[in-house]
Amino acid sequence: MFGKKDSDNKQDSDLILLRTASNNYELGLIEGLLEDHHIPYLVQDRGVGGYLRIYAGSSIYGTDIMVGKTYFDQAKAIMDEVDWDETSQVSEEELEKAAQEAAVDETE
C-alpha cells in the first residue's frame, strides 16, 4: 500500500497520524482493531522510544500509528468507538490476568 508509485494511488501513500499510543496495551488494542478491519497502518516510535520498547518493554515517549489518507476516516470512526479513558485505567494485574487467560485459551 505505502510503496505504490502510480499516481492513482498517491493518496494511499500520504500518511496521516491516527493516534499516539501511550503504552503497550493501547498500542496492541489499536493494532488489533486496525488488523480486524483490514486497515493497513504504520507504527512509528517517537525519539528513542523504539530502543526503549525493545530494551525495557515499553516507551515513555509514545508510539504514533499512521494510516493512509484513504483509510483515515474509517480508522478514525473505529477509534472513536473506543472509550480511551477506560482503557487507560486498566491495572497491570488485570493485564497480566488477561494475558494468562489468553495463553490458556490458545493451548486448549
mmCIF file of N, CA, C and O in Angstrom:
data_model
loop_
_atom_site.group_PDB
_atom_site.id
_atom_site.type_symbol
_atom_site.label_atom_id
_atom_site.label_comp_id
_atom_site.label_asym_id
_atom_site.label_seq_id
_atom_site.Cartn_x
_atom_site.Cartn_y
_atom_site.Cartn_z
ATOM 1 N N MET A 1 0.817 -1.192 0.000
ATOM 2 C CA MET A 1 0.000 0.000 0.000
ATOM 3 C C MET A 1 0.860 1.254 0.000
ATOM 4 O O MET A 1 0.709 2.115 -0.823
ATOM 5 N N PHE A 2 1.783 1.387 0.913
ATOM 6 C CA PHE A 2 2.529 2.623 1.040
ATOM 7 C C PHE A 2 3.663 2.735 0.036
ATOM 8 O O PHE A 2 4.212 3.791 -0.140
ATOM 9 N N GLY A 3 4.005 1.646 -0.644
ATOM 10 C CA GLY A 3 5.099 1.683 -1.579
ATOM 11 C C GLY A 3 4.684 1.858 -3.027
ATOM 12 O O GLY A 3 5.508 1.856 -3.906
ATOM 13 N N LYS A 4 3.390 2.008 -3.330
ATOM 14 C CA LYS A 4 2.922 2.120 -4.713
ATOM 15 C C LYS A 4 3.411 3.422 -5.335
ATOM 16 O O LYS A 4 3.426 4.460 -4.704
ATOM 17 N N LYS A 5 3.747 3.351 -6.619
ATOM 18 C CA LYS A 5 4.326 4.507 -7.296
ATOM 19 C C LYS A 5 3.371 5.197 -8.268
ATOM 20 O O LYS A 5 3.565 6.345 -8.595
ATOM 21 N N ASP A 6 2.323 4.508 -8.752
ATOM 22 C CA ASP A 6 1.499 5.168 -9.765
ATOM 23 C C ASP A 6 0.647 6.270 -9.147
ATOM 24 O O ASP A 6 0.305 6.255 -7.979
ATOM 25 N N SER A 7 0.328 7.270 -9.941
ATOM 26 C CA SER A 7 -0.312 8.490 -9.448
ATOM 27 C C SER A 7 -1.722 8.272 -8.924
ATOM 28 O O SER A 7 -2.193 9.037 -8.086
ATOM 29 N N ASP A 8 -2.440 7.240 -9.400
ATOM 30 C CA ASP A 8 -3.789 6.984 -8.909
ATOM 31 C C ASP A 8 -3.785 6.587 -7.439
ATOM 32 O O ASP A 8 -4.748 6.807 -6.728
ATOM 33 N N ASN A 9 -2.699 6.014 -6.998
ATOM 34 C CA ASN A 9 -2.611 5.562 -5.619
ATOM 35 C C ASN A 9 -1.776 6.499 -4.748
ATOM 36 O O ASN A 9 -1.392 6.149 -3.656
ATOM 37 N N LYS A 10 -1.510 7.697 -5.231
ATOM 38 C CA LYS A 10 -0.713 8.675 -4.497
ATOM 39 C C LYS A 10 -1.328 8.966 -3.140
ATOM 40 O O LYS A 10 -0.639 9.085 -2.137
ATOM 41 N N GLN A 11 -2.652 9.024 -3.101
ATOM 42 C CA GLN A 11 -3.339 9.351 -1.865
ATOM 43 C C GLN A 11 -3.096 8.275 -0.799
ATOM 44 O O GLN A 11 -3.019 8.573 0.377
ATOM 45 N N ASP A 12 -2.947 7.015 -1.206
ATOM 46 C CA ASP A 12 -2.677 5.940 -0.259
ATOM 47 C C ASP A 12 -1.329 6.114 0.420
ATOM 48 O O ASP A 12 -1.142 5.673 1.538
ATOM 49 N N SER A 13 -0.366 6.708 -0.258
ATOM 50 C CA SER A 13 0.966 6.841 0.314
ATOM 51 C C SER A 13 1.087 8.051 1.235
ATOM 52 O O SER A 13 2.083 8.192 1.926
ATOM 53 N N ASP A 14 0.088 8.918 1.259
ATOM 54 C CA ASP A 14 0.087 10.060 2.159
ATOM 55 C C ASP A 14 -0.386 9.585 3.530
ATOM 56 O O ASP A 14 -1.546 9.246 3.720
ATOM 57 N N LEU A 15 0.536 9.550 4.479
ATOM 58 C CA LEU A 15 0.218 9.040 5.803
ATOM 59 C C LEU A 15 -0.291 10.148 6.714
ATOM 60 O O LEU A 15 0.196 11.270 6.672
ATOM 61 N N ILE A 16 -1.259 9.793 7.544
ATOM 62 C CA ILE A 16 -1.845 10.725 8.499
ATOM 63 C C ILE A 16 -1.764 10.090 9.878
ATOM 64 O O ILE A 16 -2.024 8.891 10.040
ATOM 65 N N LEU A 17 -1.425 10.893 10.871
ATOM 66 C CA LEU A 17 -1.384 10.407 12.237
ATOM 67 C C LEU A 17 -2.798 10.101 12.705
ATOM 68 O O LEU A 17 -3.660 10.977 12.743
ATOM 69 N N LEU A 18 -3.031 8.845 13.045
ATOM 70 C CA LEU A 18 -4.336 8.428 13.542
ATOM 71 C C LEU A 18 -4.422 8.642 15.046
ATOM 72 O O LEU A 18 -5.375 9.231 15.556
ATOM 73 N N ARG A 19 -3.412 8.170 15.761
ATOM 74 C CA ARG A 19 -3.427 8.260 17.220
ATOM 75 C C ARG A 19 -2.028 7.969 17.744
ATOM 76 O O ARG A 19 -1.246 7.272 17.110
ATOM 77 N N THR A 20 -1.733 8.477 18.922
ATOM 78 C CA THR A 20 -0.487 8.158 19.601
ATOM 79 C C THR A 20 -0.812 7.275 20.790
ATOM 80 O O THR A 20 -1.574 7.678 21.672
ATOM 81 N N ALA A 21 -0.259 6.079 20.789
ATOM 82 C CA ALA A 21 -0.475 5.139 21.888
ATOM 83 C C ALA A 21 0.478 5.484 23.019
ATOM 84 O O ALA A 21 1.664 5.706 22.792
ATOM 85 N N SER A 22 -0.040 5.512 24.237
ATOM 86 C CA SER A 22 0.784 5.898 25.376
ATOM 87 C C SER A 22 1.394 4.704 26.104
ATOM 88 O O SER A 22 2.271 4.883 26.945
ATOM 89 N N ASN A 23 0.938 3.483 25.781
ATOM 90 C CA ASN A 23 1.501 2.289 26.415
ATOM 91 C C ASN A 23 1.305 1.089 25.489
ATOM 92 O O ASN A 23 0.619 1.179 24.473
ATOM 93 N N ASN A 24 1.903 -0.033 25.864
ATOM 94 C CA ASN A 24 1.841 -1.227 25.017
ATOM 95 C C ASN A 24 0.432 -1.796 24.915
ATOM 96 O O ASN A 24 0.051 -2.340 23.884
ATOM 97 N N TYR A 25 -0.341 -1.696 25.987
ATOM 98 C CA TYR A 25 -1.721 -2.183 25.954
ATOM 99 C C TYR A 25 -2.538 -1.410 24.918
ATOM 100 O O TYR A 25 -3.225 -1.993 24.090
ATOM 101 N N GLU A 26 -2.421 -0.100 24.957
ATOM 102 C CA GLU A 26 -3.143 0.745 23.994
ATOM 103 C C GLU A 26 -2.660 0.483 22.576
ATOM 104 O O GLU A 26 -3.466 0.390 21.647
ATOM 105 N N LEU A 27 -1.360 0.327 22.397
ATOM 106 C CA LEU A 27 -0.798 0.036 21.079
ATOM 107 C C LEU A 27 -1.344 -1.282 20.546
ATOM 108 O O LEU A 27 -1.779 -1.360 19.397
ATOM 109 N N GLY A 28 -1.361 -2.303 21.386
ATOM 110 C CA GLY A 28 -1.893 -3.603 20.972
ATOM 111 C C GLY A 28 -3.370 -3.537 20.621
ATOM 112 O O GLY A 28 -3.827 -4.163 19.666
ATOM 113 N N LEU A 29 -4.123 -2.764 21.393
ATOM 114 C CA LEU A 29 -5.550 -2.595 21.127
ATOM 115 C C LEU A 29 -5.774 -1.926 19.775
ATOM 116 O O LEU A 29 -6.582 -2.388 18.968
ATOM 117 N N ILE A 30 -5.047 -0.869 19.503
ATOM 118 C CA ILE A 30 -5.186 -0.150 18.227
ATOM 119 C C ILE A 30 -4.780 -1.053 17.064
ATOM 120 O O ILE A 30 -5.495 -1.140 16.060
ATOM 121 N N GLU A 31 -3.641 -1.725 17.202
ATOM 122 C CA GLU A 31 -3.188 -2.624 16.135
ATOM 123 C C GLU A 31 -4.224 -3.717 15.871
ATOM 124 O O GLU A 31 -4.523 -4.031 14.720
ATOM 125 N N GLY A 32 -4.772 -4.282 16.937
ATOM 126 C CA GLY A 32 -5.780 -5.326 16.778
ATOM 127 C C GLY A 32 -7.023 -4.828 16.061
ATOM 128 O O GLY A 32 -7.555 -5.505 15.172
ATOM 129 N N LEU A 33 -7.489 -3.642 16.432
ATOM 130 C CA LEU A 33 -8.678 -3.081 15.784
ATOM 131 C C LEU A 33 -8.431 -2.825 14.300
ATOM 132 O O LEU A 33 -9.273 -3.137 13.453
ATOM 133 N N LEU A 34 -7.269 -2.258 13.984
ATOM 134 C CA LEU A 34 -6.954 -1.970 12.579
ATOM 135 C C LEU A 34 -6.806 -3.261 11.777
ATOM 136 O O LEU A 34 -7.304 -3.354 10.651
ATOM 137 N N GLU A 35 -6.158 -4.254 12.352
ATOM 138 C CA GLU A 35 -5.988 -5.530 11.649
ATOM 139 C C GLU A 35 -7.330 -6.228 11.455
ATOM 140 O O GLU A 35 -7.579 -6.810 10.393
ATOM 141 N N ASP A 36 -8.201 -6.182 12.469
ATOM 142 C CA ASP A 36 -9.525 -6.795 12.354
ATOM 143 C C ASP A 36 -10.347 -6.184 11.221
ATOM 144 O O ASP A 36 -11.169 -6.855 10.609
ATOM 145 N N HIS A 37 -10.109 -4.896 10.947
ATOM 146 C CA HIS A 37 -10.854 -4.199 9.897
ATOM 147 C C HIS A 37 -10.055 -4.079 8.605
ATOM 148 O O HIS A 37 -10.434 -3.335 7.700
ATOM 149 N N HIS A 38 -8.922 -4.796 8.529
ATOM 150 C CA HIS A 38 -8.074 -4.830 7.323
ATOM 151 C C HIS A 38 -7.630 -3.437 6.894
ATOM 152 O O HIS A 38 -7.632 -3.112 5.698
ATOM 153 N N ILE A 39 -7.240 -2.632 7.868
ATOM 154 C CA ILE A 39 -6.738 -1.293 7.587
ATOM 155 C C ILE A 39 -5.219 -1.313 7.742
ATOM 156 O O ILE A 39 -4.710 -1.584 8.828
ATOM 157 N N PRO A 40 -4.478 -1.050 6.659
ATOM 158 C CA PRO A 40 -3.022 -1.017 6.761
ATOM 159 C C PRO A 40 -2.579 0.173 7.615
ATOM 160 O O PRO A 40 -3.185 1.241 7.570
ATOM 161 N N TYR A 41 -1.515 -0.020 8.371
ATOM 162 C CA TYR A 41 -1.025 1.041 9.249
ATOM 163 C C TYR A 41 0.490 0.939 9.373
ATOM 164 O O TYR A 41 1.101 -0.062 9.013
ATOM 165 N N LEU A 42 1.064 1.985 9.904
ATOM 166 C CA LEU A 42 2.495 2.038 10.144
ATOM 167 C C LEU A 42 2.698 2.517 11.576
ATOM 168 O O LEU A 42 2.056 3.472 12.010
ATOM 169 N N VAL A 43 3.574 1.853 12.306
ATOM 170 C CA VAL A 43 3.878 2.215 13.691
ATOM 171 C C VAL A 43 5.208 2.948 13.697
ATOM 172 O O VAL A 43 6.184 2.484 13.107
ATOM 173 N N GLN A 44 5.235 4.111 14.354
ATOM 174 C CA GLN A 44 6.453 4.905 14.383
ATOM 175 C C GLN A 44 6.682 5.393 15.815
ATOM 176 O O GLN A 44 5.870 6.135 16.365
ATOM 177 N N ASP A 45 7.793 4.952 16.402
ATOM 178 C CA ASP A 45 8.116 5.381 17.760
ATOM 179 C C ASP A 45 8.671 6.795 17.742
ATOM 180 O O ASP A 45 9.322 7.207 16.783
ATOM 181 N N ARG A 46 8.418 7.511 18.830
ATOM 182 C CA ARG A 46 8.937 8.877 18.972
ATOM 183 C C ARG A 46 10.305 8.835 19.663
ATOM 184 O O ARG A 46 10.511 8.049 20.578
ATOM 185 N N GLY A 47 11.191 9.711 19.234
ATOM 186 C CA GLY A 47 12.503 9.820 19.875
ATOM 187 C C GLY A 47 13.209 8.488 19.945
ATOM 188 O O GLY A 47 13.285 7.748 18.972
ATOM 189 N N VAL A 48 13.704 8.166 21.128
ATOM 190 C CA VAL A 48 14.390 6.889 21.336
ATOM 191 C C VAL A 48 13.409 5.830 21.824
ATOM 192 O O VAL A 48 13.812 4.795 22.359
ATOM 193 N N GLY A 49 12.136 6.065 21.613
ATOM 194 C CA GLY A 49 11.089 5.160 22.083
ATOM 195 C C GLY A 49 11.220 3.746 21.550
ATOM 196 O O GLY A 49 10.903 2.790 22.248
ATOM 197 N N GLY A 50 11.673 3.597 20.318
ATOM 198 C CA GLY A 50 11.838 2.266 19.744
ATOM 199 C C GLY A 50 12.874 1.463 20.507
ATOM 200 O O GLY A 50 12.679 0.276 20.790
ATOM 201 N N TYR A 51 13.978 2.113 20.874
ATOM 202 C CA TYR A 51 15.007 1.439 21.656
ATOM 203 C C TYR A 51 14.478 1.073 23.037
ATOM 204 O O TYR A 51 14.740 -0.004 23.547
ATOM 205 N N LEU A 52 13.736 1.990 23.648
ATOM 206 C CA LEU A 52 13.178 1.723 24.976
ATOM 207 C C LEU A 52 12.191 0.567 24.941
ATOM 208 O O LEU A 52 12.164 -0.267 25.836
ATOM 209 N N ARG A 53 11.364 0.535 23.882
ATOM 210 C CA ARG A 53 10.369 -0.531 23.784
ATOM 211 C C ARG A 53 11.056 -1.889 23.632
ATOM 212 O O ARG A 53 10.609 -2.888 24.176
ATOM 213 N N ILE A 54 12.167 -1.933 22.901
ATOM 214 C CA ILE A 54 12.916 -3.183 22.747
ATOM 215 C C ILE A 54 13.616 -3.544 24.056
ATOM 216 O O ILE A 54 13.541 -4.675 24.522
ATOM 217 N N TYR A 55 14.272 -2.573 24.650
ATOM 218 C CA TYR A 55 15.083 -2.833 25.841
ATOM 219 C C TYR A 55 14.244 -3.019 27.100
ATOM 220 O O TYR A 55 14.442 -3.962 27.865
ATOM 221 N N ALA A 56 13.287 -2.124 27.331
ATOM 222 C CA ALA A 56 12.529 -2.132 28.584
ATOM 223 C C ALA A 56 11.120 -2.697 28.439
ATOM 224 O O ALA A 56 10.425 -2.897 29.414
ATOM 225 N N GLY A 57 10.660 -2.902 27.209
ATOM 226 C CA GLY A 57 9.317 -3.440 27.007
ATOM 227 C C GLY A 57 8.250 -2.383 26.826
ATOM 228 O O GLY A 57 7.119 -2.696 26.494
ATOM 229 N N SER A 58 8.600 -1.123 27.054
ATOM 230 C CA SER A 58 7.638 -0.035 26.841
ATOM 231 C C SER A 58 8.406 1.260 26.627
ATOM 232 O O SER A 58 9.602 1.327 26.837
ATOM 233 N N SER A 59 7.685 2.281 26.210
ATOM 234 C CA SER A 59 8.304 3.572 25.927
ATOM 235 C C SER A 59 7.519 4.684 26.604
ATOM 236 O O SER A 59 6.288 4.688 26.566
ATOM 237 N N ILE A 60 8.222 5.614 27.193
ATOM 238 C CA ILE A 60 7.565 6.770 27.813
ATOM 239 C C ILE A 60 7.276 7.863 26.785
ATOM 240 O O ILE A 60 6.593 8.823 27.085
ATOM 241 N N TYR A 61 7.773 7.704 25.577
ATOM 242 C CA TYR A 61 7.632 8.720 24.538
ATOM 243 C C TYR A 61 6.376 8.560 23.688
ATOM 244 O O TYR A 61 6.023 9.444 22.939
ATOM 245 N N GLY A 62 5.728 7.430 23.750
ATOM 246 C CA GLY A 62 4.548 7.190 22.937
ATOM 247 C C GLY A 62 4.905 6.636 21.575
ATOM 248 O O GLY A 62 6.051 6.718 21.132
ATOM 249 N N THR A 63 3.915 6.061 20.936
ATOM 250 C CA THR A 63 4.099 5.454 19.623
ATOM 251 C C THR A 63 3.000 5.959 18.703
ATOM 252 O O THR A 63 1.819 5.850 19.020
ATOM 253 N N ASP A 64 3.385 6.540 17.574
ATOM 254 C CA ASP A 64 2.425 7.062 16.602
ATOM 255 C C ASP A 64 1.937 5.943 15.690
ATOM 256 O O ASP A 64 2.736 5.132 15.225
ATOM 257 N N ILE A 65 0.630 5.930 15.436
ATOM 258 C CA ILE A 65 0.042 4.984 14.493
ATOM 259 C C ILE A 65 -0.432 5.801 13.304
ATOM 260 O O ILE A 65 -1.276 6.690 13.434
ATOM 261 N N MET A 66 0.140 5.495 12.134
ATOM 262 C CA MET A 66 -0.149 6.241 10.914
ATOM 263 C C MET A 66 -0.972 5.376 9.961
ATOM 264 O O MET A 66 -0.746 4.170 9.880
ATOM 265 N N VAL A 67 -1.924 6.003 9.265
ATOM 266 C CA VAL A 67 -2.703 5.311 8.236
ATOM 267 C C VAL A 67 -2.729 6.172 6.979
ATOM 268 O O VAL A 67 -2.514 7.377 7.040
ATOM 269 N N GLY A 68 -3.013 5.540 5.842
ATOM 270 C CA GLY A 68 -3.131 6.267 4.588
ATOM 271 C C GLY A 68 -4.381 7.129 4.568
ATOM 272 O O GLY A 68 -5.365 6.850 5.271
ATOM 273 N N LYS A 69 -4.344 8.181 3.754
ATOM 274 C CA LYS A 69 -5.484 9.102 3.657
ATOM 275 C C LYS A 69 -6.800 8.397 3.346
ATOM 276 O O LYS A 69 -7.835 8.738 3.902
ATOM 277 N N THR A 70 -6.752 7.411 2.468
ATOM 278 C CA THR A 70 -7.997 6.750 2.062
ATOM 279 C C THR A 70 -8.608 5.915 3.179
ATOM 280 O O THR A 70 -9.798 5.629 3.149
ATOM 281 N N TYR A 71 -7.810 5.535 4.159
ATOM 282 C CA TYR A 71 -8.300 4.722 5.279
ATOM 283 C C TYR A 71 -8.568 5.541 6.530
ATOM 284 O O TYR A 71 -9.112 5.020 7.506
ATOM 285 N N PHE A 72 -8.177 6.801 6.526
ATOM 286 C CA PHE A 72 -8.233 7.597 7.749
ATOM 287 C C PHE A 72 -9.644 7.710 8.328
ATOM 288 O O PHE A 72 -9.840 7.499 9.524
ATOM 289 N N ASP A 73 -10.631 8.048 7.514
ATOM 290 C CA ASP A 73 -11.994 8.228 8.033
ATOM 291 C C ASP A 73 -12.532 6.944 8.649
ATOM 292 O O ASP A 73 -13.159 6.970 9.720
ATOM 293 N N GLN A 74 -12.291 5.819 7.997
ATOM 294 C CA GLN A 74 -12.741 4.528 8.525
ATOM 295 C C GLN A 74 -12.030 4.216 9.843
ATOM 296 O O GLN A 74 -12.658 3.808 10.818
ATOM 297 N N ALA A 75 -10.721 4.416 9.876
ATOM 298 C CA ALA A 75 -9.945 4.132 11.086
ATOM 299 C C ALA A 75 -10.346 5.066 12.222
ATOM 300 O O ALA A 75 -10.474 4.644 13.372
ATOM 301 N N LYS A 76 -10.572 6.334 11.912
ATOM 302 C CA LYS A 76 -10.983 7.313 12.931
ATOM 303 C C LYS A 76 -12.329 6.924 13.527
ATOM 304 O O LYS A 76 -12.531 7.021 14.748
ATOM 305 N N ALA A 77 -13.253 6.481 12.694
ATOM 306 C CA ALA A 77 -14.575 6.060 13.184
ATOM 307 C C ALA A 77 -14.432 4.882 14.145
ATOM 308 O O ALA A 77 -15.125 4.822 15.171
ATOM 309 N N ILE A 78 -13.535 3.964 13.848
ATOM 310 C CA ILE A 78 -13.303 2.819 14.727
ATOM 311 C C ILE A 78 -12.699 3.281 16.051
ATOM 312 O O ILE A 78 -13.117 2.850 17.128
ATOM 313 N N MET A 79 -11.735 4.181 15.990
ATOM 314 C CA MET A 79 -11.093 4.695 17.203
ATOM 315 C C MET A 79 -12.081 5.481 18.065
ATOM 316 O O MET A 79 -12.004 5.441 19.293
ATOM 317 N N ASP A 80 -13.013 6.170 17.427
ATOM 318 C CA ASP A 80 -13.992 6.963 18.170
ATOM 319 C C ASP A 80 -14.956 6.094 18.974
ATOM 320 O O ASP A 80 -15.589 6.575 19.911
ATOM 321 N N GLU A 81 -15.082 4.812 18.608
ATOM 322 C CA GLU A 81 -15.976 3.901 19.320
ATOM 323 C C GLU A 81 -15.373 3.387 20.625
ATOM 324 O O GLU A 81 -16.089 2.854 21.463
ATOM 325 N N VAL A 82 -14.066 3.560 20.804
ATOM 326 C CA VAL A 82 -13.386 3.042 21.990
ATOM 327 C C VAL A 82 -13.399 4.101 23.088
ATOM 328 O O VAL A 82 -13.157 5.276 22.837
ATOM 329 N N ASP A 83 -13.683 3.671 24.326
ATOM 330 C CA ASP A 83 -13.628 4.557 25.485
ATOM 331 C C ASP A 83 -12.179 4.567 25.986
ATOM 332 O O ASP A 83 -11.773 3.696 26.755
ATOM 333 N N TRP A 84 -11.387 5.527 25.522
ATOM 334 C CA TRP A 84 -9.959 5.559 25.825
ATOM 335 C C TRP A 84 -9.699 5.841 27.290
ATOM 336 O O TRP A 84 -8.670 5.422 27.823
ATOM 337 N N ASP A 85 -10.594 6.532 27.983
ATOM 338 C CA ASP A 85 -10.414 6.757 29.417
ATOM 339 C C ASP A 85 -10.476 5.433 30.165
ATOM 340 O O ASP A 85 -9.757 5.213 31.122
ATOM 341 N N GLU A 86 -11.350 4.554 29.724
ATOM 342 C CA GLU A 86 -11.500 3.239 30.357
ATOM 343 C C GLU A 86 -10.259 2.381 30.120
ATOM 344 O O GLU A 86 -9.811 1.674 31.017
ATOM 345 N N THR A 87 -9.670 2.441 28.926
ATOM 346 C CA THR A 87 -8.505 1.607 28.629
ATOM 347 C C THR A 87 -7.284 2.054 29.413
ATOM 348 O O THR A 87 -6.438 1.239 29.747
ATOM 349 N N SER A 88 -7.186 3.326 29.736
ATOM 350 C CA SER A 88 -6.019 3.806 30.481
ATOM 351 C C SER A 88 -6.100 3.449 31.954
ATOM 352 O O SER A 88 -5.123 3.573 32.676
ATOM 353 N N GLN A 89 -7.265 2.987 32.425
ATOM 354 C CA GLN A 89 -7.435 2.647 33.827
ATOM 355 C C GLN A 89 -7.229 1.158 34.093
ATOM 356 O O GLN A 89 -7.462 0.687 35.191
ATOM 357 N N VAL A 90 -6.774 0.432 33.105
ATOM 358 C CA VAL A 90 -6.527 -0.998 33.268
ATOM 359 C C VAL A 90 -5.241 -1.175 34.073
ATOM 360 O O VAL A 90 -4.201 -0.626 33.731
ATOM 361 N N SER A 91 -5.308 -1.933 35.159
ATOM 362 C CA SER A 91 -4.142 -2.129 36.023
ATOM 363 C C SER A 91 -3.219 -3.194 35.434
ATOM 364 O O SER A 91 -3.620 -3.998 34.596
ATOM 365 N N GLU A 92 -1.990 -3.204 35.919
ATOM 366 C CA GLU A 92 -1.017 -4.205 35.482
ATOM 367 C C GLU A 92 -1.498 -5.619 35.836
ATOM 368 O O GLU A 92 -1.288 -6.557 35.084
ATOM 369 N N GLU A 93 -2.162 -5.760 36.981
ATOM 370 C CA GLU A 93 -2.669 -7.065 37.401
ATOM 371 C C GLU A 93 -3.736 -7.568 36.426
ATOM 372 O O GLU A 93 -3.769 -8.749 36.067
ATOM 373 N N GLU A 94 -4.619 -6.674 35.999
ATOM 374 C CA GLU A 94 -5.654 -7.053 35.039
ATOM 375 C C GLU A 94 -5.046 -7.454 33.707
ATOM 376 O O GLU A 94 -5.494 -8.412 33.064
ATOM 377 N N LEU A 95 -4.010 -6.728 33.280
ATOM 378 C CA LEU A 95 -3.328 -7.056 32.032
ATOM 379 C C LEU A 95 -2.667 -8.432 32.124
ATOM 380 O O LEU A 95 -2.758 -9.239 31.199
ATOM 381 N N GLU A 96 -2.011 -8.699 33.247
ATOM 382 C CA GLU A 96 -1.349 -9.983 33.421
ATOM 383 C C GLU A 96 -2.365 -11.122 33.456
ATOM 384 O O GLU A 96 -2.163 -12.169 32.839
ATOM 385 N N LYS A 97 -3.489 -10.902 34.133
ATOM 386 C CA LYS A 97 -4.535 -11.916 34.199
ATOM 387 C C LYS A 97 -5.105 -12.196 32.806
ATOM 388 O O LYS A 97 -5.308 -13.347 32.422
ATOM 389 N N ALA A 98 -5.355 -11.135 32.030
ATOM 390 C CA ALA A 98 -5.883 -11.296 30.673
ATOM 391 C C ALA A 98 -4.889 -12.049 29.792
ATOM 392 O O ALA A 98 -5.272 -12.903 28.988
ATOM 393 N N ALA A 99 -3.605 -11.760 29.943
ATOM 394 C CA ALA A 99 -2.576 -12.445 29.152
ATOM 395 C C ALA A 99 -2.520 -13.925 29.516
ATOM 396 O O ALA A 99 -2.394 -14.784 28.644
ATOM 397 N N GLN A 100 -2.637 -14.228 30.804
ATOM 398 C CA GLN A 100 -2.617 -15.627 31.241
ATOM 399 C C GLN A 100 -3.839 -16.377 30.726
ATOM 400 O O GLN A 100 -3.743 -17.518 30.293
ATOM 401 N N GLU A 101 -5.006 -15.729 30.753
ATOM 402 C CA GLU A 101 -6.226 -16.352 30.244
ATOM 403 C C GLU A 101 -6.124 -16.600 28.745
ATOM 404 O O GLU A 101 -6.566 -17.630 28.243
ATOM 405 N N ALA A 102 -5.535 -15.660 28.029
ATOM 406 C CA ALA A 102 -5.356 -15.815 26.588
ATOM 407 C C ALA A 102 -4.420 -16.974 26.284
ATOM 408 O O ALA A 102 -4.635 -17.736 25.347
ATOM 409 N N ALA A 103 -3.376 -17.123 27.088
ATOM 410 C CA ALA A 103 -2.427 -18.217 26.892
ATOM 411 C C ALA A 103 -3.103 -19.565 27.146
ATOM 412 O O ALA A 103 -2.862 -20.534 26.430
ATOM 413 N N VAL A 104 -3.955 -19.630 28.147
ATOM 414 C CA VAL A 104 -4.683 -20.867 28.451
ATOM 415 C C VAL A 104 -5.629 -21.198 27.306
ATOM 416 O O VAL A 104 -5.736 -22.351 26.891
ATOM 417 N N ASP A 105 -6.330 -20.197 26.767
ATOM 418 C CA ASP A 105 -7.263 -20.415 25.651
ATOM 419 C C ASP A 105 -6.539 -20.935 24.416
ATOM 420 O O ASP A 105 -7.083 -21.756 23.684
ATOM 421 N N GLU A 106 -5.324 -20.466 24.163
ATOM 422 C CA GLU A 106 -4.573 -20.894 22.980
ATOM 423 C C GLU A 106 -4.125 -22.343 23.098
ATOM 424 O O GLU A 106 -3.998 -23.040 22.108
ATOM 425 N N THR A 107 -3.869 -22.812 24.312
ATOM 426 C CA THR A 107 -3.382 -24.170 24.497
ATOM 427 C C THR A 107 -4.508 -25.186 24.455
ATOM 428 O O THR A 107 -4.269 -26.366 24.250
ATOM 429 N N GLU A 108 -5.737 -24.746 24.636
ATOM 430 C CA GLU A 108 -6.883 -25.673 24.636
ATOM 431 C C GLU A 108 -7.368 -25.964 23.238
ATOM 432 O O GLU A 108 -7.196 -25.393 22.294
#
